[in-house]
PDB file of N, CA, C and O in Angstrom, chain B, residues numbered from 101:
ATOM      1  N   MET B 101     -28.781  31.452 -23.692  1.00  0.00           N
ATOM      2  CA  MET B 101     -28.541  30.175 -23.147  1.00  0.00           C
ATOM      3  C   MET B 101     -27.248  30.243 -22.299  1.00  0.00           C
ATOM      4  O   MET B 101     -26.271  30.888 -22.680  1.00  0.00           O
ATOM      5  N   THR B 102     -27.276  29.527 -21.089  1.00  0.00           N
ATOM      6  CA  THR B 102     -26.160  29.585 -20.272  1.00  0.00           C
ATOM      7  C   THR B 102     -25.380  28.224 -20.308  1.00  0.00           C
ATOM      8  O   THR B 102     -25.952  27.180 -20.618  1.00  0.00           O
ATOM      9  N   ALA B 103     -24.131  28.276 -20.000  1.00  0.00           N
ATOM     10  CA  ALA B 103     -23.324  26.944 -19.953  1.00  0.00           C
ATOM     11  C   ALA B 103     -23.785  26.183 -18.761  1.00  0.00           C
ATOM     12  O   ALA B 103     -24.146  26.791 -17.754  1.00  0.00           O
ATOM     13  N   PRO B 104     -23.791  24.888 -18.823  1.00  0.00           N
ATOM     14  CA  PRO B 104     -24.096  24.084 -17.657  1.00  0.00           C
ATOM     15  C   PRO B 104     -23.046  24.249 -16.526  1.00  0.00           C
ATOM     16  O   PRO B 104     -21.841  24.398 -16.731  1.00  0.00           O
ATOM     17  N   ALA B 105     -23.614  24.209 -15.365  1.00  0.00           N
ATOM     18  CA  ALA B 105     -22.719  24.413 -14.155  1.00  0.00           C
ATOM     19  C   ALA B 105     -21.818  23.111 -14.108  1.00  0.00           C
ATOM     20  O   ALA B 105     -22.297  22.002 -14.346  1.00  0.00           O
ATOM     21  N   THR B 106     -20.511  23.305 -13.794  1.00  0.00           N
ATOM     22  CA  THR B 106     -19.613  22.242 -13.564  1.00  0.00           C
ATOM     23  C   THR B 106     -19.176  22.204 -12.152  1.00  0.00           C
ATOM     24  O   THR B 106     -18.927  23.256 -11.562  1.00  0.00           O
ATOM     25  N   SER B 107     -19.072  21.089 -11.597  1.00  0.00           N
ATOM     26  CA  SER B 107     -18.566  20.890 -10.230  1.00  0.00           C
ATOM     27  C   SER B 107     -17.032  21.134 -10.331  1.00  0.00           C
ATOM     28  O   SER B 107     -16.435  21.125 -11.408  1.00  0.00           O
ATOM     29  N   GLY B 108     -16.457  21.349  -9.154  1.00  0.00           N
ATOM     30  CA  GLY B 108     -15.012  21.481  -9.006  1.00  0.00           C
ATOM     31  C   GLY B 108     -14.304  20.170  -9.118  1.00  0.00           C
ATOM     32  O   GLY B 108     -13.098  20.156  -9.364  1.00  0.00           O
ATOM     33  N   TRP B 109     -14.981  19.070  -8.953  1.00  0.00           N
ATOM     34  CA  TRP B 109     -14.411  17.745  -9.041  1.00  0.00           C
ATOM     35  C   TRP B 109     -13.966  17.376 -10.451  1.00  0.00           C
ATOM     36  O   TRP B 109     -14.674  17.563 -11.441  1.00  0.00           O
ATOM     37  N   GLN B 110     -12.736  16.833 -10.478  1.00  0.00           N
ATOM     38  CA  GLN B 110     -12.287  16.290 -11.745  1.00  0.00           C
ATOM     39  C   GLN B 110     -11.697  14.948 -11.500  1.00  0.00           C
ATOM     40  O   GLN B 110     -10.999  14.737 -10.508  1.00  0.00           O
ATOM     41  N   PRO B 111     -11.964  14.041 -12.384  1.00  0.00           N
ATOM     42  CA  PRO B 111     -11.367  12.627 -12.177  1.00  0.00           C
ATOM     43  C   PRO B 111      -9.867  12.606 -12.248  1.00  0.00           C
ATOM     44  O   PRO B 111      -9.313  13.355 -13.053  1.00  0.00           O
ATOM     45  N   ASP B 112      -9.175  11.828 -11.489  1.00  0.00           N
ATOM     46  CA  ASP B 112      -7.762  11.593 -11.609  1.00  0.00           C
ATOM     47  C   ASP B 112      -7.442  10.985 -12.959  1.00  0.00           C
ATOM     48  O   ASP B 112      -8.002   9.946 -13.310  1.00  0.00           O
ATOM     49  N   PRO B 113      -6.574  11.590 -13.713  1.00  0.00           N
ATOM     50  CA  PRO B 113      -6.260  11.002 -15.025  1.00  0.00           C
ATOM     51  C   PRO B 113      -5.733   9.600 -14.922  1.00  0.00           C
ATOM     52  O   PRO B 113      -4.962   9.316 -14.005  1.00  0.00           O
ATOM     53  N   LEU B 114      -6.120   8.666 -15.852  1.00  0.00           N
ATOM     54  CA  LEU B 114      -5.538   7.368 -15.772  1.00  0.00           C
ATOM     55  C   LEU B 114      -4.499   7.367 -16.953  1.00  0.00           C
ATOM     56  O   LEU B 114      -4.795   7.652 -18.113  1.00  0.00           O
ATOM     57  N   LEU B 115      -3.225   7.004 -16.508  1.00  0.00           N
ATOM     58  CA  LEU B 115      -2.169   7.035 -17.401  1.00  0.00           C
ATOM     59  C   LEU B 115      -1.900   5.589 -17.908  1.00  0.00           C
ATOM     60  O   LEU B 115      -2.067   4.624 -17.163  1.00  0.00           O
ATOM     61  N   THR B 116      -1.477   5.462 -19.202  1.00  0.00           N
ATOM     62  CA  THR B 116      -1.056   4.172 -19.698  1.00  0.00           C
ATOM     63  C   THR B 116       0.300   3.773 -19.204  1.00  0.00           C
ATOM     64  O   THR B 116       1.045   4.586 -18.657  1.00  0.00           O
ATOM     65  N   VAL B 117       0.622   2.499 -19.401  1.00  0.00           N
ATOM     66  CA  VAL B 117       2.013   2.092 -19.129  1.00  0.00           C
ATOM     67  C   VAL B 117       3.070   2.863 -19.894  1.00  0.00           C
ATOM     68  O   VAL B 117       4.147   3.167 -19.382  1.00  0.00           O
ATOM     69  N   ASP B 118       2.717   3.180 -21.183  1.00  0.00           N
ATOM     70  CA  ASP B 118       3.630   4.001 -22.031  1.00  0.00           C
ATOM     71  C   ASP B 118       3.873   5.364 -21.411  1.00  0.00           C
ATOM     72  O   ASP B 118       4.991   5.879 -21.394  1.00  0.00           O
ATOM     73  N   ASP B 119       2.734   5.956 -20.878  1.00  0.00           N
ATOM     74  CA  ASP B 119       2.844   7.180 -20.175  1.00  0.00           C
ATOM     75  C   ASP B 119       3.796   7.219 -19.019  1.00  0.00           C
ATOM     76  O   ASP B 119       4.680   8.071 -18.923  1.00  0.00           O
ATOM     77  N   VAL B 120       3.573   6.204 -18.086  1.00  0.00           N
ATOM     78  CA  VAL B 120       4.311   6.080 -16.897  1.00  0.00           C
ATOM     79  C   VAL B 120       5.718   5.743 -17.174  1.00  0.00           C
ATOM     80  O   VAL B 120       6.617   6.264 -16.515  1.00  0.00           O
ATOM     81  N   ALA B 121       5.966   4.851 -18.169  1.00  0.00           N
ATOM     82  CA  ALA B 121       7.332   4.508 -18.559  1.00  0.00           C
ATOM     83  C   ALA B 121       8.108   5.596 -19.085  1.00  0.00           C
ATOM     84  O   ALA B 121       9.307   5.664 -18.815  1.00  0.00           O
ATOM     85  N   ALA B 122       7.503   6.519 -19.864  1.00  0.00           N
ATOM     86  CA  ALA B 122       8.076   7.711 -20.352  1.00  0.00           C
ATOM     87  C   ALA B 122       8.501   8.674 -19.202  1.00  0.00           C
ATOM     88  O   ALA B 122       9.618   9.184 -19.121  1.00  0.00           O
ATOM     89  N   TRP B 123       7.445   8.869 -18.291  1.00  0.00           N
ATOM     90  CA  TRP B 123       7.653   9.717 -17.181  1.00  0.00           C
ATOM     91  C   TRP B 123       8.818   9.316 -16.313  1.00  0.00           C
ATOM     92  O   TRP B 123       9.650  10.154 -15.964  1.00  0.00           O
ATOM     93  N   LEU B 124       8.896   8.017 -15.949  1.00  0.00           N
ATOM     94  CA  LEU B 124       9.804   7.486 -15.081  1.00  0.00           C
ATOM     95  C   LEU B 124      11.244   7.189 -15.687  1.00  0.00           C
ATOM     96  O   LEU B 124      12.240   7.002 -14.989  1.00  0.00           O
ATOM     97  N   GLY B 125      11.223   7.170 -17.086  1.00  0.00           N
ATOM     98  CA  GLY B 125      12.456   6.811 -17.862  1.00  0.00           C
ATOM     99  C   GLY B 125      12.792   5.357 -17.693  1.00  0.00           C
ATOM    100  O   GLY B 125      13.967   4.993 -17.652  1.00  0.00           O
ATOM    101  N   LYS B 126      11.727   4.465 -17.589  1.00  0.00           N
ATOM    102  CA  LYS B 126      11.955   3.049 -17.365  1.00  0.00           C
ATOM    103  C   LYS B 126      11.278   2.368 -18.575  1.00  0.00           C
ATOM    104  O   LYS B 126      10.370   2.910 -19.204  1.00  0.00           O
ATOM    105  N   PRO B 127      11.800   1.087 -18.875  1.00  0.00           N
ATOM    106  CA  PRO B 127      11.163   0.429 -19.904  1.00  0.00           C
ATOM    107  C   PRO B 127       9.803  -0.174 -19.481  1.00  0.00           C
ATOM    108  O   PRO B 127       9.640  -0.474 -18.298  1.00  0.00           O
ATOM    109  N   LYS B 128       8.861  -0.358 -20.346  1.00  0.00           N
ATOM    110  CA  LYS B 128       7.568  -0.863 -19.998  1.00  0.00           C
ATOM    111  C   LYS B 128       7.635  -2.236 -19.268  1.00  0.00           C
ATOM    112  O   LYS B 128       6.847  -2.526 -18.369  1.00  0.00           O
ATOM    113  N   ASN B 129       8.622  -3.065 -19.706  1.00  0.00           N
ATOM    114  CA  ASN B 129       8.738  -4.394 -19.022  1.00  0.00           C
ATOM    115  C   ASN B 129       9.045  -4.214 -17.561  1.00  0.00           C
ATOM    116  O   ASN B 129       8.633  -5.039 -16.744  1.00  0.00           O
ATOM    117  N   THR B 130       9.760  -3.161 -17.199  1.00  0.00           N
ATOM    118  CA  THR B 130      10.047  -2.951 -15.711  1.00  0.00           C
ATOM    119  C   THR B 130       8.820  -2.666 -14.992  1.00  0.00           C
ATOM    120  O   THR B 130       8.658  -3.158 -13.875  1.00  0.00           O
ATOM    121  N   LEU B 131       7.860  -1.854 -15.567  1.00  0.00           N
ATOM    122  CA  LEU B 131       6.594  -1.639 -14.883  1.00  0.00           C
ATOM    123  C   LEU B 131       5.767  -2.931 -14.758  1.00  0.00           C
ATOM    124  O   LEU B 131       5.197  -3.210 -13.703  1.00  0.00           O
ATOM    125  N   TYR B 132       5.712  -3.701 -15.832  1.00  0.00           N
ATOM    126  CA  TYR B 132       5.019  -4.898 -15.722  1.00  0.00           C
ATOM    127  C   TYR B 132       5.592  -5.858 -14.640  1.00  0.00           C
ATOM    128  O   TYR B 132       4.853  -6.560 -13.950  1.00  0.00           O
ATOM    129  N   ALA B 133       6.983  -5.852 -14.525  1.00  0.00           N
ATOM    130  CA  ALA B 133       7.624  -6.756 -13.472  1.00  0.00           C
ATOM    131  C   ALA B 133       7.316  -6.175 -12.159  1.00  0.00           C
ATOM    132  O   ALA B 133       6.978  -6.967 -11.279  1.00  0.00           O
ATOM    133  N   TRP B 134       7.378  -4.889 -11.873  1.00  0.00           N
ATOM    134  CA  TRP B 134       7.116  -4.270 -10.643  1.00  0.00           C
ATOM    135  C   TRP B 134       5.632  -4.692 -10.245  1.00  0.00           C
ATOM    136  O   TRP B 134       5.380  -5.162  -9.135  1.00  0.00           O
ATOM    137  N   HIS B 135       4.710  -4.500 -11.187  1.00  0.00           N
ATOM    138  CA  HIS B 135       3.336  -4.771 -10.931  1.00  0.00           C
ATOM    139  C   HIS B 135       3.176  -6.267 -10.430  1.00  0.00           C
ATOM    140  O   HIS B 135       2.502  -6.503  -9.427  1.00  0.00           O
ATOM    141  N   SER B 136       3.757  -7.194 -11.091  1.00  0.00           N
ATOM    142  CA  SER B 136       3.610  -8.619 -10.824  1.00  0.00           C
ATOM    143  C   SER B 136       4.243  -8.982  -9.489  1.00  0.00           C
ATOM    144  O   SER B 136       3.868  -9.984  -8.882  1.00  0.00           O
ATOM    145  N   ARG B 137       5.262  -8.129  -8.994  1.00  0.00           N
ATOM    146  CA  ARG B 137       5.895  -8.361  -7.754  1.00  0.00           C
ATOM    147  C   ARG B 137       5.361  -7.500  -6.558  1.00  0.00           C
ATOM    148  O   ARG B 137       5.817  -7.568  -5.417  1.00  0.00           O
ATOM    149  N   GLY B 138       4.348  -6.688  -6.953  1.00  0.00           N
ATOM    150  CA  GLY B 138       3.829  -5.811  -5.988  1.00  0.00           C
ATOM    151  C   GLY B 138       4.641  -4.605  -5.585  1.00  0.00           C
ATOM    152  O   GLY B 138       4.522  -4.053  -4.491  1.00  0.00           O
ATOM    153  N   LYS B 139       5.482  -4.228  -6.546  1.00  0.00           N
ATOM    154  CA  LYS B 139       6.421  -3.093  -6.334  1.00  0.00           C
ATOM    155  C   LYS B 139       5.906  -1.979  -7.175  1.00  0.00           C
ATOM    156  O   LYS B 139       4.919  -2.155  -7.889  1.00  0.00           O
ATOM    157  N   GLY B 140       6.544  -0.814  -7.122  1.00  0.00           N
ATOM    158  CA  GLY B 140       6.239   0.303  -8.007  1.00  0.00           C
ATOM    159  C   GLY B 140       4.919   0.907  -7.666  1.00  0.00           C
ATOM    160  O   GLY B 140       4.267   0.492  -6.708  1.00  0.00           O
ATOM    161  N   PRO B 141       4.502   1.913  -8.459  1.00  0.00           N
ATOM    162  CA  PRO B 141       3.238   2.567  -8.168  1.00  0.00           C
ATOM    163  C   PRO B 141       2.066   1.631  -8.332  1.00  0.00           C
ATOM    164  O   PRO B 141       2.083   0.749  -9.191  1.00  0.00           O
ATOM    165  N   ARG B 142       1.054   1.815  -7.519  1.00  0.00           N
ATOM    166  CA  ARG B 142      -0.194   1.012  -7.639  1.00  0.00           C
ATOM    167  C   ARG B 142      -0.845   1.201  -8.971  1.00  0.00           C
ATOM    168  O   ARG B 142      -0.909   2.314  -9.493  1.00  0.00           O
ATOM    169  N   ALA B 143      -1.326   0.127  -9.520  1.00  0.00           N
ATOM    170  CA  ALA B 143      -1.958   0.173 -10.829  1.00  0.00           C
ATOM    171  C   ALA B 143      -3.321  -0.389 -10.825  1.00  0.00           C
ATOM    172  O   ALA B 143      -3.650  -1.091  -9.868  1.00  0.00           O
ATOM    173  N   ILE B 144      -4.187  -0.154 -11.823  1.00  0.00           N
ATOM    174  CA  ILE B 144      -5.537  -0.650 -11.921  1.00  0.00           C
ATOM    175  C   ILE B 144      -5.584  -1.458 -13.128  1.00  0.00           C
ATOM    176  O   ILE B 144      -5.109  -1.002 -14.169  1.00  0.00           O
ATOM    177  N   ARG B 145      -6.131  -2.658 -13.088  1.00  0.00           N
ATOM    178  CA  ARG B 145      -6.304  -3.440 -14.326  1.00  0.00           C
ATOM    179  C   ARG B 145      -7.646  -3.094 -14.882  1.00  0.00           C
ATOM    180  O   ARG B 145      -8.679  -3.301 -14.245  1.00  0.00           O
ATOM    181  N   VAL B 146      -7.622  -2.561 -16.087  1.00  0.00           N
ATOM    182  CA  VAL B 146      -8.821  -2.220 -16.883  1.00  0.00           C
ATOM    183  C   VAL B 146      -8.757  -3.132 -18.108  1.00  0.00           C
ATOM    184  O   VAL B 146      -7.992  -2.913 -19.047  1.00  0.00           O
ATOM    185  N   GLY B 147      -9.676  -4.258 -18.044  1.00  0.00           N
ATOM    186  CA  GLY B 147      -9.619  -5.242 -19.086  1.00  0.00           C
ATOM    187  C   GLY B 147      -8.234  -5.926 -19.046  1.00  0.00           C
ATOM    188  O   GLY B 147      -7.813  -6.451 -18.015  1.00  0.00           O
ATOM    189  N   ASN B 148      -7.579  -5.902 -20.145  1.00  0.00           N
ATOM    190  CA  ASN B 148      -6.212  -6.511 -20.315  1.00  0.00           C
ATOM    191  C   ASN B 148      -5.137  -5.591 -20.095  1.00  0.00           C
ATOM    192  O   ASN B 148      -3.989  -5.988 -20.292  1.00  0.00           O
ATOM    193  N   THR B 149      -5.363  -4.337 -19.686  1.00  0.00           N
ATOM    194  CA  THR B 149      -4.375  -3.287 -19.684  1.00  0.00           C
ATOM    195  C   THR B 149      -4.210  -2.789 -18.253  1.00  0.00           C
ATOM    196  O   THR B 149      -5.118  -2.923 -17.432  1.00  0.00           O
ATOM    197  N   LEU B 150      -3.033  -2.208 -17.956  1.00  0.00           N
ATOM    198  CA  LEU B 150      -2.836  -1.617 -16.709  1.00  0.00           C
ATOM    199  C   LEU B 150      -3.034  -0.038 -16.920  1.00  0.00           C
ATOM    200  O   LEU B 150      -2.675   0.502 -17.966  1.00  0.00           O
ATOM    201  N   ARG B 151      -3.565   0.598 -15.970  1.00  0.00           N
ATOM    202  CA  ARG B 151      -3.677   2.023 -15.917  1.00  0.00           C
ATOM    203  C   ARG B 151      -3.227   2.510 -14.508  1.00  0.00           C
ATOM    204  O   ARG B 151      -3.444   1.840 -13.498  1.00  0.00           O
ATOM    205  N   TYR B 152      -2.623   3.644 -14.495  1.00  0.00           N
ATOM    206  CA  TYR B 152      -2.134   4.276 -13.272  1.00  0.00           C
ATOM    207  C   TYR B 152      -2.760   5.538 -13.018  1.00  0.00           C
ATOM    208  O   TYR B 152      -2.830   6.369 -13.924  1.00  0.00           O
ATOM    209  N   ARG B 153      -3.244   5.779 -11.822  1.00  0.00           N
ATOM    210  CA  ARG B 153      -3.828   7.056 -11.350  1.00  0.00           C
ATOM    211  C   ARG B 153      -2.476   8.009 -11.284  1.00  0.00           C
ATOM    212  O   ARG B 153      -1.435   7.573 -10.793  1.00  0.00           O
ATOM    213  N   ARG B 154      -2.571   9.206 -11.764  1.00  0.00           N
ATOM    214  CA  ARG B 154      -1.452  10.119 -11.769  1.00  0.00           C
ATOM    215  C   ARG B 154      -1.055  10.400 -10.290  1.00  0.00           C
ATOM    216  O   ARG B 154       0.121  10.515  -9.944  1.00  0.00           O
ATOM    217  N   SER B 155      -2.144  10.506  -9.413  1.00  0.00           N
ATOM    218  CA  SER B 155      -1.817  10.781  -8.049  1.00  0.00           C
ATOM    219  C   SER B 155      -1.038   9.582  -7.407  1.00  0.00           C
ATOM    220  O   SER B 155      -0.180   9.825  -6.559  1.00  0.00           O
ATOM    221  N   GLU B 156      -1.296   8.368  -7.766  1.00  0.00           N
ATOM    222  CA  GLU B 156      -0.590   7.251  -7.172  1.00  0.00           C
ATOM    223  C   GLU B 156       0.845   7.253  -7.599  1.00  0.00           C
ATOM    224  O   GLU B 156       1.731   6.894  -6.823  1.00  0.00           O
ATOM    225  N   VAL B 157       1.095   7.667  -8.864  1.00  0.00           N
ATOM    226  CA  VAL B 157       2.449   7.716  -9.303  1.00  0.00           C
ATOM    227  C   VAL B 157       3.186   8.842  -8.544  1.00  0.00           C
ATOM    228  O   VAL B 157       4.312   8.666  -8.076  1.00  0.00           O
ATOM    229  N   GLU B 158       2.525   9.979  -8.441  1.00  0.00           N
ATOM    230  CA  GLU B 158       3.162  11.066  -7.654  1.00  0.00           C
ATOM    231  C   GLU B 158       3.427  10.642  -6.156  1.00  0.00           C
ATOM    232  O   GLU B 158       4.526  10.893  -5.661  1.00  0.00           O
ATOM    233  N   GLN B 159       2.501  10.042  -5.464  1.00  0.00           N
ATOM    234  CA  GLN B 159       2.742   9.549  -4.140  1.00  0.00           C
ATOM    235  C   GLN B 159       3.857   8.530  -4.136  1.00  0.00           C
ATOM    236  O   GLN B 159       4.646   8.565  -3.191  1.00  0.00           O
ATOM    237  N   TRP B 160       4.004   7.673  -5.040  1.00  0.00           N
ATOM    238  CA  TRP B 160       5.023   6.705  -5.031  1.00  0.00           C
ATOM    239  C   TRP B 160       6.277   7.396  -5.244  1.00  0.00           C
ATOM    240  O   TRP B 160       7.246   7.053  -4.567  1.00  0.00           O
ATOM    241  N   LEU B 161       6.391   8.364  -6.132  1.00  0.00           N
ATOM    242  CA  LEU B 161       7.719   9.077  -6.285  1.00  0.00           C
ATOM    243  C   LEU B 161       8.038   9.827  -5.023  1.00  0.00           C
ATOM    244  O   LEU B 161       9.202   9.848  -4.623  1.00  0.00           O
ATOM    245  N   ASP B 162       7.011  10.490  -4.322  1.00  0.00           N
ATOM    246  CA  ASP B 162       7.362  11.125  -3.051  1.00  0.00           C
ATOM    247  C   ASP B 162       7.908  10.196  -2.049  1.00  0.00           C
ATOM    248  O   ASP B 162       8.852  10.526  -1.331  1.00  0.00           O
ATOM    249  N   ALA B 163       7.316   8.989  -1.978  1.00  0.00           N
ATOM    250  CA  ALA B 163       7.805   8.062  -0.983  1.00  0.00           C
ATOM    251  C   ALA B 163       9.188   7.479  -1.288  1.00  0.00           C
ATOM    252  O   ALA B 163       9.817   6.873  -0.420  1.00  0.00           O
ATOM    253  N   HIS B 164       9.667   7.670  -2.558  1.00  0.00           N
ATOM    254  CA  HIS B 164      10.936   7.134  -2.937  1.00  0.00           C
ATOM    255  C   HIS B 164      11.905   8.244  -3.375  1.00  0.00           C
ATOM    256  O   HIS B 164      12.839   8.067  -4.157  1.00  0.00           O
ATOM    257  N   THR B 165      11.593   9.365  -2.808  1.00  0.00           N
ATOM    258  CA  THR B 165      12.568  10.516  -2.966  1.00  0.00           C
ATOM    259  C   THR B 165      13.516  10.530  -1.832  1.00  0.00           C
ATOM    260  O   THR B 165      13.144  10.364  -0.671  1.00  0.00           O
ATOM    261  N   ASP B 166      14.815  10.739  -2.198  1.00  0.00           N
ATOM    262  CA  ASP B 166      15.861  10.823  -1.175  1.00  0.00           C
ATOM    263  C   ASP B 166      15.579  11.924  -0.278  1.00  0.00           C
ATOM    264  O   ASP B 166      15.143  12.981  -0.733  1.00  0.00           O
ATOM    265  N   PRO B 167      15.813  11.748   1.087  1.00  0.00           N
ATOM    266  CA  PRO B 167      15.568  12.888   2.009  1.00  0.00           C
ATOM    267  C   PRO B 167      16.497  14.072   1.781  1.00  0.00           C
ATOM    268  O   PRO B 167      17.603  13.923   1.261  1.00  0.00           O
ATOM    269  N   GLU B 168      16.046  15.203   2.165  1.00  0.00           N
ATOM    270  CA  GLU B 168      16.936  16.411   1.979  1.00  0.00           C
ATOM    271  C   GLU B 168      18.098  16.298   2.981  1.00  0.00           C
ATOM    272  O   GLU B 168      17.962  15.757   4.079  1.00  0.00           O
ATOM    273  N   ARG B 169      19.218  16.824   2.555  1.00  0.00           N
ATOM    274  CA  ARG B 169      20.492  16.744   3.340  1.00  0.00           C
ATOM    275  C   ARG B 169      20.777  18.109   3.804  1.00  0.00           C
ATOM    276  O   ARG B 169      21.780  18.333   4.482  1.00  0.00           O
TER     277      ARG B 169
END
């Protein structure tokens, strides 16, 4: 018996507010405040919770990285 073929596509992981807060070193309340003001990384509301695509957080970090000197 052979293993089923898998495609190369993988879904972008959805991170919790706790995950992103730990990654950025910010309190969860800061992420909630950013979201309500349209700031910070783009988030997705799933039911009553926020989720962040890892790629969105990475893009946001890239856009807010100081330029090289």
